[in-house]
CSV table of C-alpha atoms and ligand atoms in Angstrom, one decimal:
chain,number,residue,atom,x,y,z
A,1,UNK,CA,-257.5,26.3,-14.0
A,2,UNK,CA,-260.4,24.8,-12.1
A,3,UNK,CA,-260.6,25.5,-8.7
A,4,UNK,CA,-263.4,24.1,-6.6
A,5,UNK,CA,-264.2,23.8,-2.9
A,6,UNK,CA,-266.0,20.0,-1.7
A,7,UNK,CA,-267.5,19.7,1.3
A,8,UNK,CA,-268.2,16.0,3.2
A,9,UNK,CA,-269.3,14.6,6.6
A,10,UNK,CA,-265.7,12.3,5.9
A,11,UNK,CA,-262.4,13.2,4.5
A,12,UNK,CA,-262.9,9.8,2.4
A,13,UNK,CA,-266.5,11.1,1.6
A,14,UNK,CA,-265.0,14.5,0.2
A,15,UNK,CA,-261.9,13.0,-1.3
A,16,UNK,CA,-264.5,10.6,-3.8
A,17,UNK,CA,-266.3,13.6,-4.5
A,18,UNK,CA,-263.1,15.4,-5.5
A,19,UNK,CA,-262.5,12.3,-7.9
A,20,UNK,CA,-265.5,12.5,-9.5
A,21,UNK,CA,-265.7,15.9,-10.4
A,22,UNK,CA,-262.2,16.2,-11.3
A,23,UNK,CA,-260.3,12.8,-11.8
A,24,UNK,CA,-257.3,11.3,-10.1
A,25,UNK,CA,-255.3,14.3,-11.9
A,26,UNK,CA,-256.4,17.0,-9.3
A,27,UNK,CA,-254.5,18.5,-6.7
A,28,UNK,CA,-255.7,19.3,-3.6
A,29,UNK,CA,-254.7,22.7,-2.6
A,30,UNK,CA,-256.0,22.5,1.0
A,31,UNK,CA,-258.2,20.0,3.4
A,32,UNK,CA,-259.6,21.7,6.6
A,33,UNK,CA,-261.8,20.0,9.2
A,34,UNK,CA,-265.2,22.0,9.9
A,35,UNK,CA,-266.9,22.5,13.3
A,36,UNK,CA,-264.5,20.2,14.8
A,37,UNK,CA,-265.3,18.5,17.6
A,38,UNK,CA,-269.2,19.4,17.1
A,39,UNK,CA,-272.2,17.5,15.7
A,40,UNK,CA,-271.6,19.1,12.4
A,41,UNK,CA,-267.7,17.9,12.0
A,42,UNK,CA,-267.0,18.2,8.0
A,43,UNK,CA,-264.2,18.3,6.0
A,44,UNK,CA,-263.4,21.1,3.2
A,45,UNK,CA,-261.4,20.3,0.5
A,46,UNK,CA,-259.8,23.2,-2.6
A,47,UNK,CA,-258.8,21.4,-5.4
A,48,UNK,CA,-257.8,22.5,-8.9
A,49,UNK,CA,-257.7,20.7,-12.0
A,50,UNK,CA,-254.7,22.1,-14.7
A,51,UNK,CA,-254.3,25.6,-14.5
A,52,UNK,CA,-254.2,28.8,-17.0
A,53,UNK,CA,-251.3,29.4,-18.6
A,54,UNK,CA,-251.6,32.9,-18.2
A,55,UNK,CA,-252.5,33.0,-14.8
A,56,UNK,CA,-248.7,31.8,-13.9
A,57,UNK,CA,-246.7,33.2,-15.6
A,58,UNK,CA,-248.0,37.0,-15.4
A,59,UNK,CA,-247.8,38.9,-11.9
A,60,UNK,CA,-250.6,37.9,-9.6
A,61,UNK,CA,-252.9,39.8,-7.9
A,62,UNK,CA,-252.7,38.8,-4.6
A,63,UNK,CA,-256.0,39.6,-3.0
A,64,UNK,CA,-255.1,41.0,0.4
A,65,UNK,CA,-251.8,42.2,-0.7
A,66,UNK,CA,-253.6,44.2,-3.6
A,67,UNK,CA,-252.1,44.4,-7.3
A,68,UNK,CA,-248.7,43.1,-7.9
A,69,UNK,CA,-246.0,45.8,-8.1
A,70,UNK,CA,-245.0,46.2,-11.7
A,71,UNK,CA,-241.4,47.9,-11.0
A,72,UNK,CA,-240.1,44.3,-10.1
A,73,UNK,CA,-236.9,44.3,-8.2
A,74,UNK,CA,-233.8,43.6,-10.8
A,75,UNK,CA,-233.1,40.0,-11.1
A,76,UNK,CA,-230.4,38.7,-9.1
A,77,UNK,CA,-226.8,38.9,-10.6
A,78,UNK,CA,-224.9,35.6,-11.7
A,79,UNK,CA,-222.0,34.9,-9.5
A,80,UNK,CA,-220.2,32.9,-11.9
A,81,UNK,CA,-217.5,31.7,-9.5
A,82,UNK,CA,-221.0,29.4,-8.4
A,83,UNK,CA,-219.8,27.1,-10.7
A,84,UNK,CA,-217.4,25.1,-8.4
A,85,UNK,CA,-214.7,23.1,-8.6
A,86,UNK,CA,-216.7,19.9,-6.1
A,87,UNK,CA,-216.1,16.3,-7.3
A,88,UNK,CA,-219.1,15.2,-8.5
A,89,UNK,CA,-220.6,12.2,-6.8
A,90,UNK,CA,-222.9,9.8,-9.1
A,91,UNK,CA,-226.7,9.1,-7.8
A,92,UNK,CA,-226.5,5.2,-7.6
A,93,UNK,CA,-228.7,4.1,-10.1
A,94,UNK,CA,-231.1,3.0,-7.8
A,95,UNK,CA,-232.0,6.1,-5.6
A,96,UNK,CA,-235.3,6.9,-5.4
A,97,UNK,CA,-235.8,10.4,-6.7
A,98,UNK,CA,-238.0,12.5,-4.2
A,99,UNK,CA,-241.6,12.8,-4.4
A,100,UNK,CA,-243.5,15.6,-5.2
A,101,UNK,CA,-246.1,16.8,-2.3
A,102,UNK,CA,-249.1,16.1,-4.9
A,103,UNK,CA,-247.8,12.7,-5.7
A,104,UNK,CA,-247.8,12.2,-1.8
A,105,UNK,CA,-251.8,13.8,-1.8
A,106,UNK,CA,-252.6,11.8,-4.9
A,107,UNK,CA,-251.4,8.4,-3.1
A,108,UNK,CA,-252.9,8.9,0.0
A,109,UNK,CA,-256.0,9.9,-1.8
A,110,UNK,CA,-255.9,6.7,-3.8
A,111,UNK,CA,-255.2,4.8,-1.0
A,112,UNK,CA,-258.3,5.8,1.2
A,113,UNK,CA,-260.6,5.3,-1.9
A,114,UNK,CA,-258.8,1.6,-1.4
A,115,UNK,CA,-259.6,0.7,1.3
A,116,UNK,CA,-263.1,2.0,1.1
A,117,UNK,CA,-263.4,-1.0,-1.9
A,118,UNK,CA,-261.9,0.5,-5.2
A,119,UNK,CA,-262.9,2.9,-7.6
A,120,UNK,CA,-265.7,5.4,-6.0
A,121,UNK,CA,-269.3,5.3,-6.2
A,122,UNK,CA,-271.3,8.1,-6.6
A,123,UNK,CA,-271.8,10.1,-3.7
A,124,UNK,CA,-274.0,8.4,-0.9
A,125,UNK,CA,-276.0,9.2,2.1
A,126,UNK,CA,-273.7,11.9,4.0
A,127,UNK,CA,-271.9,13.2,1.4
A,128,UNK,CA,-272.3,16.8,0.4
A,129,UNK,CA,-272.4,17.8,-3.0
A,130,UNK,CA,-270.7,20.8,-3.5
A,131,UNK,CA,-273.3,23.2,-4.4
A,132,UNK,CA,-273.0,26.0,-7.1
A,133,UNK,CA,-271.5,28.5,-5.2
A,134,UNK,CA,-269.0,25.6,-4.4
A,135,UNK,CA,-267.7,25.7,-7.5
A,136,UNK,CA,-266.1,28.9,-6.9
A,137,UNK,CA,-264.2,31.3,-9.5
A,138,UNK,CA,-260.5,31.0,-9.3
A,139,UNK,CA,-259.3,32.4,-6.9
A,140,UNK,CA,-256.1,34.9,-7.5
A,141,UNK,CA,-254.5,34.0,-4.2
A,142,UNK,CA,-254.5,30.0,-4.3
A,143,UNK,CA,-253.3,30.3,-8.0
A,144,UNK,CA,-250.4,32.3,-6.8
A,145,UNK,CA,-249.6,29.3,-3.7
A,146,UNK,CA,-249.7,26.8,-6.0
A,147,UNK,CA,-247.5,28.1,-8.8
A,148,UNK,CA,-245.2,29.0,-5.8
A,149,UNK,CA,-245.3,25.6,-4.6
A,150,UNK,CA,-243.9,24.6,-7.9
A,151,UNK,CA,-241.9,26.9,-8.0
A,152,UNK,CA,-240.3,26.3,-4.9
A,153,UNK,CA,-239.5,22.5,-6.6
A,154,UNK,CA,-237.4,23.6,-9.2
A,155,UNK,CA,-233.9,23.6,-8.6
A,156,UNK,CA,-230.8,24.8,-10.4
A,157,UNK,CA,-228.0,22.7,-11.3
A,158,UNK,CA,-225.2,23.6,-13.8
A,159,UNK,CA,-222.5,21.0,-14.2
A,160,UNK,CA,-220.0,21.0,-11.5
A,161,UNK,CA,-215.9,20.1,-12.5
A,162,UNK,CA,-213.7,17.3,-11.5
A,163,UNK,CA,-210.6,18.4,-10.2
A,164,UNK,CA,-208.7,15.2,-9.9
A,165,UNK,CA,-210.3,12.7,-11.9
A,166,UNK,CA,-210.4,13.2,-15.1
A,167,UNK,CA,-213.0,15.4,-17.3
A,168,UNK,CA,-216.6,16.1,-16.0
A,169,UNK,CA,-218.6,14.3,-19.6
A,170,UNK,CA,-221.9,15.8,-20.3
A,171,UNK,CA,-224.2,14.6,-23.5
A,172,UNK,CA,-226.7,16.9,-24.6
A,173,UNK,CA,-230.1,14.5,-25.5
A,174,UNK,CA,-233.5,15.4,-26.0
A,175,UNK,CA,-235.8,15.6,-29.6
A,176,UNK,CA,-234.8,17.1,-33.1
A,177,UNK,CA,-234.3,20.3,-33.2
A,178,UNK,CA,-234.4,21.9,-29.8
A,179,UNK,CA,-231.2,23.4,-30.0
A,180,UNK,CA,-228.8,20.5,-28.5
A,181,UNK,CA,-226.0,21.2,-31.0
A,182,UNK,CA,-226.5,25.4,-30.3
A,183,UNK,CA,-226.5,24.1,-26.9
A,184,UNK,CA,-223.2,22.7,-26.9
A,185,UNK,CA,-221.7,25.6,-28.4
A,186,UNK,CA,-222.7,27.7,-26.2
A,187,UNK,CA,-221.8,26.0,-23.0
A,188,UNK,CA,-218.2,25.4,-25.2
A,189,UNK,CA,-218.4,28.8,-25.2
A,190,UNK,CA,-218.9,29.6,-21.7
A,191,UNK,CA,-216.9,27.4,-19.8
A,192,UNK,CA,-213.8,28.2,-22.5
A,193,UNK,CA,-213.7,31.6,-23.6
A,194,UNK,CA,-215.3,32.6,-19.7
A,195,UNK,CA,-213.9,30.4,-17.5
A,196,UNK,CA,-210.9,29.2,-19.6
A,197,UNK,CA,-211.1,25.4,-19.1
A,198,UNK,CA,-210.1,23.3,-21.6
A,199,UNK,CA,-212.8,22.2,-23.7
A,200,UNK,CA,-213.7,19.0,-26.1
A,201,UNK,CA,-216.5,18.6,-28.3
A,202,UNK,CA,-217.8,15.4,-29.6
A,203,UNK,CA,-220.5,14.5,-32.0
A,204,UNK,CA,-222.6,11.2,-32.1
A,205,UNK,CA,-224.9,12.8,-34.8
A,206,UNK,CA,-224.4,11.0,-38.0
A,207,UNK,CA,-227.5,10.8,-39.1
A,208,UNK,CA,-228.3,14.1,-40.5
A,209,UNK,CA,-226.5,15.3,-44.0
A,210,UNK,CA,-224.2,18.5,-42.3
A,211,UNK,CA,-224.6,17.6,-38.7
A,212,UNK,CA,-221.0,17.1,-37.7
A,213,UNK,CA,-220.2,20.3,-39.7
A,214,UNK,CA,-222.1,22.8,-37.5
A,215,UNK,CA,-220.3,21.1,-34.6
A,216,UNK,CA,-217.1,21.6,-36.4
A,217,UNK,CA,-217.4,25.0,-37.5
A,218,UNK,CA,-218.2,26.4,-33.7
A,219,UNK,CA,-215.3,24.0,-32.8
A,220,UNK,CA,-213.0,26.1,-35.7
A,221,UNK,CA,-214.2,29.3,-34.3
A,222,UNK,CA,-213.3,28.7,-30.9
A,223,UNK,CA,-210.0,26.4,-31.7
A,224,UNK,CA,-211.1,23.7,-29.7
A,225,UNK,CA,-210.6,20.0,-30.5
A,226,UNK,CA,-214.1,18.3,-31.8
A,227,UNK,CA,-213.9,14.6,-32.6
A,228,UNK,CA,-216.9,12.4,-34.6
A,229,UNK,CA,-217.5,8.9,-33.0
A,230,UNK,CA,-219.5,7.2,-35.3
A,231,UNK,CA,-219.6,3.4,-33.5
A,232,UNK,CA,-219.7,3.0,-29.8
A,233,UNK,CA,-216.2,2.0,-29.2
A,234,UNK,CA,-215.1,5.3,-31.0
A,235,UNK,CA,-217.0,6.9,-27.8
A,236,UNK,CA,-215.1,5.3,-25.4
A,237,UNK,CA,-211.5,5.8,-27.2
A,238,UNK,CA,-212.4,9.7,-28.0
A,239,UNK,CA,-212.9,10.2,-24.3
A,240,UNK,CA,-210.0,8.6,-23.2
A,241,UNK,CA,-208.3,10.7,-25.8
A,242,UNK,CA,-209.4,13.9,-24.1
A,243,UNK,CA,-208.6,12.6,-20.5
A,244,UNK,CA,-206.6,15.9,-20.1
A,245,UNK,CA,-209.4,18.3,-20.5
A,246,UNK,CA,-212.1,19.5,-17.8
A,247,UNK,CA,-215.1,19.3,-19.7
A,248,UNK,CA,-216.2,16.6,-22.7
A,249,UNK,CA,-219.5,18.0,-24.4
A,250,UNK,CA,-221.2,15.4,-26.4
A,251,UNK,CA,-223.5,16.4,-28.9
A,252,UNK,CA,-226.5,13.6,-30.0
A,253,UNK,CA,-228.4,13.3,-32.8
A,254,UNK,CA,-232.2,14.2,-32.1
A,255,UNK,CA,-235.3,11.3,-32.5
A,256,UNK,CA,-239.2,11.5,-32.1
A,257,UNK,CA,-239.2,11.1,-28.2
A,258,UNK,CA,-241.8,8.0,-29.6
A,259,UNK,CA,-238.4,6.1,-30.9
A,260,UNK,CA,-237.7,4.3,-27.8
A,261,UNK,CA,-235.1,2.3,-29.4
A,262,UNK,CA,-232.8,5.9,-30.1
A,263,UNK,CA,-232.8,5.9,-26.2
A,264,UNK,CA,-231.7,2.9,-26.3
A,265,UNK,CA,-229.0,2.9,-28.2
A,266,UNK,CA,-227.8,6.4,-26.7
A,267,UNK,CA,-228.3,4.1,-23.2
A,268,UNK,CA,-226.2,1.5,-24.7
A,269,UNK,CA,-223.6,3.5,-26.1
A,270,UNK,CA,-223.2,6.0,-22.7
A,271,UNK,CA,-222.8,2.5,-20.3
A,272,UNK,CA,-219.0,2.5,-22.0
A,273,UNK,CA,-218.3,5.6,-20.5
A,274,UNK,CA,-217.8,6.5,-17.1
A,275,UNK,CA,-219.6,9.0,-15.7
A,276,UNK,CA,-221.3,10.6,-18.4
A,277,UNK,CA,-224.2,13.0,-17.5
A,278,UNK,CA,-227.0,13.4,-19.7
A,279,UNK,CA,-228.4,16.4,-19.9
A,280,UNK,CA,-232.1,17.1,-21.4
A,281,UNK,CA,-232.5,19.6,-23.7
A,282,UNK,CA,-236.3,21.0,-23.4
A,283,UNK,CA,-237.7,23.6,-26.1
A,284,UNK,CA,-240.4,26.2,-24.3
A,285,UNK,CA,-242.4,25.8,-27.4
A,286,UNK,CA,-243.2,22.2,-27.0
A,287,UNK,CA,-246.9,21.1,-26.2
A,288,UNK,CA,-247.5,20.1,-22.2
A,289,UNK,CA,-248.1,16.7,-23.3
A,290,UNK,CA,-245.1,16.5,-25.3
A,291,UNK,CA,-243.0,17.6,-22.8
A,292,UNK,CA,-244.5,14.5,-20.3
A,293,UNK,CA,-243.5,12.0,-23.2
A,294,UNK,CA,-240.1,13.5,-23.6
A,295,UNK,CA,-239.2,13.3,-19.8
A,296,UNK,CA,-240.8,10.0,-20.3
A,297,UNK,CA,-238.8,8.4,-23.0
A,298,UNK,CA,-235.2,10.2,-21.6
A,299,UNK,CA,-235.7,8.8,-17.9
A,300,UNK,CA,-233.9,5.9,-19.0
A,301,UNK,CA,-230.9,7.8,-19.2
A,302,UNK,CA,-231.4,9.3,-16.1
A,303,UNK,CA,-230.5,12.9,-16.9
A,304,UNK,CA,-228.4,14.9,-14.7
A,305,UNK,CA,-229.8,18.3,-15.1
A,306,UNK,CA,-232.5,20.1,-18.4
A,307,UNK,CA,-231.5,22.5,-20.7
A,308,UNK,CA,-234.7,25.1,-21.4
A,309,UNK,CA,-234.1,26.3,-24.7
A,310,UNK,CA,-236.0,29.0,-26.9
A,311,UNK,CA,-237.3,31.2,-23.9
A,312,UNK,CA,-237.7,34.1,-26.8
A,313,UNK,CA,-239.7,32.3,-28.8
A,314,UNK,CA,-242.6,32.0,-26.5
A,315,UNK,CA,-244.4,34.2,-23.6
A,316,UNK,CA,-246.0,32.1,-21.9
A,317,UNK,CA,-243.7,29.3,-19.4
A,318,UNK,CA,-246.6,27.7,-17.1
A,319,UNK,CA,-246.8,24.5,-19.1
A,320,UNK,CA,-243.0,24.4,-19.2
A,321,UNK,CA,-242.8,25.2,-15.0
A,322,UNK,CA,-245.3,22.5,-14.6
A,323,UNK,CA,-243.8,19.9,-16.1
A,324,UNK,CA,-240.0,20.4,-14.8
A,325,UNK,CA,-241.6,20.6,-11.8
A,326,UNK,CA,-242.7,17.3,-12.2
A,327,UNK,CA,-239.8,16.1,-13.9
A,328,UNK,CA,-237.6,16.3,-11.0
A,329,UNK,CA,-234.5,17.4,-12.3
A,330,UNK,CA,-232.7,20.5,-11.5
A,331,UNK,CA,-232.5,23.0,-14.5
A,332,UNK,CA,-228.8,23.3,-15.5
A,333,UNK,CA,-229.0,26.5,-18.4
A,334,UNK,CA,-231.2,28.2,-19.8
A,335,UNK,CA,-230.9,29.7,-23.9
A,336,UNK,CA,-233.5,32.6,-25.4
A,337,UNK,CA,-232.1,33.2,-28.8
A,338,UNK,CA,-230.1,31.8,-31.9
A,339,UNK,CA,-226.6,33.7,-30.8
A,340,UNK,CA,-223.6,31.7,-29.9
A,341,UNK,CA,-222.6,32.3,-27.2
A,342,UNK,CA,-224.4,35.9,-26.3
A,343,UNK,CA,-228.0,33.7,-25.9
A,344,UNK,CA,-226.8,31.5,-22.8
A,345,UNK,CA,-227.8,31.9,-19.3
A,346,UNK,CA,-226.3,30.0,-16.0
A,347,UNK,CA,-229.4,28.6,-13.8
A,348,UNK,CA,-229.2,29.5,-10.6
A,349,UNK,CA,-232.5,29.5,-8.2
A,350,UNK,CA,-233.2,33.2,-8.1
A,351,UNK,CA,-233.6,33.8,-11.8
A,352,UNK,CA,-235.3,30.3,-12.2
A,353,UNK,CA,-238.0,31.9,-9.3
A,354,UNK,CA,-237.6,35.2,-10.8
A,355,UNK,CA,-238.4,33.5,-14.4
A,356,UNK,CA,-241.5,31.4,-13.9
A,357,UNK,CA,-243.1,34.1,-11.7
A,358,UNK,CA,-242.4,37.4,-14.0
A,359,UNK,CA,-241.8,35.5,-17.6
A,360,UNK,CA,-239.9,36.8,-20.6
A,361,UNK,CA,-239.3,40.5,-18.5
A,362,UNK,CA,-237.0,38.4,-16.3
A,363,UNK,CA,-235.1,37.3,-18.9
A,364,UNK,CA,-234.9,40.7,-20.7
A,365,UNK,CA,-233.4,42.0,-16.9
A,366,UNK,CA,-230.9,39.6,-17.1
A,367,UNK,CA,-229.3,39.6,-20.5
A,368,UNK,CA,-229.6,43.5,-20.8
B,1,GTP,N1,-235.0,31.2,-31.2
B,1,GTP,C1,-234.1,30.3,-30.8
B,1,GTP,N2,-233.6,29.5,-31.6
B,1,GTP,C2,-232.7,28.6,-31.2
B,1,GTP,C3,-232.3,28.5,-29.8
B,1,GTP,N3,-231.5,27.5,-29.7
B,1,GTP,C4,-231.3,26.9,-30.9
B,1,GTP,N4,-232.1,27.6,-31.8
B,1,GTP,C5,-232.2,27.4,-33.3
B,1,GTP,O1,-232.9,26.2,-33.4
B,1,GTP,C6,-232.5,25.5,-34.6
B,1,GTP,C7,-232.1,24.1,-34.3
B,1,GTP,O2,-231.0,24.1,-33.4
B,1,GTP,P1,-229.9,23.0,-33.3
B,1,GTP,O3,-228.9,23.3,-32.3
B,1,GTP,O4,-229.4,22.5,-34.7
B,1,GTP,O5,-230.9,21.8,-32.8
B,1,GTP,P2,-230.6,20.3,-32.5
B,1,GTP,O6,-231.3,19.9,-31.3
B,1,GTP,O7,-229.1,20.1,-32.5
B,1,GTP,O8,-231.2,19.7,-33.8
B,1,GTP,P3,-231.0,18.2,-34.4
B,1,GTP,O9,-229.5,17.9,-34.2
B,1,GTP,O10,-231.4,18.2,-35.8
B,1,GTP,O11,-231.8,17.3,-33.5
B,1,GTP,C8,-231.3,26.3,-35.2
B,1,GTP,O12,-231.8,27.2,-36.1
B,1,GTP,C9,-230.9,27.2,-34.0
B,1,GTP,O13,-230.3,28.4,-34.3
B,1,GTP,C10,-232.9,29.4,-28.9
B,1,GTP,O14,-232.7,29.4,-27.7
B,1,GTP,N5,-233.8,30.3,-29.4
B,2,MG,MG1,-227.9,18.9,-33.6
């Protein structure tokens, strides 16, 4: 992470400068006014540019509070009984999803470079460049703010149940191989065998040779119905087949997030059914910029909750914090390892805080 201080006899003056050292992707982390009132009013602006992996997701020293404690308090226990029995209400399609503060900085910042005439000029009479010292080290406590600050975004949502109205229909989405059929086992496997609701698993996925089979066997094992709908009408007829059950899971074959037309058809075959909820399916091993294009290309759908999967196979969960953060959807479960079901965790906000601040030792706490 980058992390530098700019100083300016304007706010406009100092947020050009911030542009031109670090492009319209930084985020300004604090803007003070200087000597106000006097002759020598400034303003002082922190802003960081991306940010160290490491530097999130291990404890942080805070620099008045001195080194992070390392016996962490235990996670917070899952009350399972959080998953209620609330009638879900549909977003209408056209609510606009809340902003994120640095979307709100990044406007206003674009919109004062506006109406000073476009795209910023180098730094005139007035402006201070920030000297050498300005460009300052990290520094341990804003690193810990900000990661707070996203944080503090993320949200947990697991699905909620119907209790009149028929099933609650989710469809796992997302690119090959991130574990959306595993996925679907294990919330099966959850909500059945734990909760003992009456379960129905559905595959779209005919495109890979055996696909169907591993949906099948985990169906055998737990004796629950599993259906294959291989055109869009079979879709519709297997759901109202299953109108009896509490929960539909609907596993999809996985695409290159880059085959846009895959989303489409998924889009195309989901508007026959009512209230279907997509849900995301995220691996923690995918690149940062991957991640973007995924969200990306699955907005469309507009997903109800993620699914983080393979927590076990990396340490480090900045990149993936970052970018559900930015996302803007509530995390639903969580999976850190190829068992069915033992690998499975409900979100709920304390573990998701617990998580991206402590890493893999938070999930350890939990499942142990
Ligand atoms: N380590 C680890 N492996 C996982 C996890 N979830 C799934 N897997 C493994 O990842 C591989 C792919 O999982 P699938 O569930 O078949 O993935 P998928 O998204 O359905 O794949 P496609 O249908 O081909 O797109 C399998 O070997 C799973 O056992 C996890 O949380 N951790
Ligand atoms: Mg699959």
């Amino acid at each position: 992470m980058i992390i530098k201080r700019f100083e300016a006899a304007t706010a406009a003056k100092a947020f050009e400068l911030v542009k031109n050292a670090l492009g319209e992707d930084a985020v300004i982390l604090s803007n003070k006014t200087l000597d106000k009132g006097t002759d020598h009013q400034r303003t002082e602006i922190m802003a960081a540019m991306d940010y160290d992996v490491e530097n999130v997701t291990e404890p942080l020293v805070d620099q008045e509070a001195g080194p992070a404690k390392t016996n962490a308090p235990p996670a917070a226990t899952y009350n399972y009984a959080a998953v209620r029995k609330v009638a879900k209400k549909k977003q209408p399609t056209s609510a606009p999803r809340p902003r994120l503060e640095s979307q709100e900085l990044r406007k206003n910042f674009n919109r004062i470079l506006q109406e000073k005439g476009g795209a910023p000029q180098n730094t005139g009479a007035g402006a201070t460049k920030p000297s050498s010292a300005a460009a300052a080290k990290p520094n341990q406590r804003q690193i810990k703010e900000w990661r707070d600050k996203l944080i503090g975004k993320i949200k947990a949502a697991p699905i909620r149940f119907h209790n009149q109205d028929g099933p609650t229909i989710i469809a796992l989405v997302g690119p090959t191989g991130v574990g959306k059929t595993t996925s679907a086992a294990k919330i099966a496997a959850w909500y059945h065998l734990r909760e003992g609701k009456k379960v129905t698993l559905l595959s779209m996925d005919c495109y890979r040779i055996g696909a169907t089979d591993q949906l099948r066997t985990y169906a055998r094992i737990m004796r629950l119905p599993c259906e294959v709908a291989i055109r869009k009408k079979d879709l519709a007829q297997a759901v109202a087949r299953h109108q009896n059950c509490d929960l539909i899971i609907i596993d999809t074959a996985g695409k290159s997030p880059y085959d846009t037309g895959h989303v489409d058809e998924l889009h195309n075959w989901f508007s026959n059914v009512t209230d279907l909820h997509p849900l995301l399916v995220l691996s923690a091993t995918t690149k940062k910029e991957d991640l973007e294009q995924i969200v990306k290309s699955y907005d469309q759908l507009e997903p109800h909750s993620l699914i983080l999967t393979k927590l076990d196979e990396t340490r480090t969960y900045a990149t993936l914090c970052q970018q559900v953060a930015n996302a803007q959807l509530p995390v639903g479960y969580l999976t850190m390892g190829q068992r069915v079901p033992e690998d499975f965790l409900v979100a709920d906000k304390p573990f998701l805080e617990s998580f991206f601040k402590k890493g893999w030792g938070a999930v350890e706490q939990k499942i142990n």
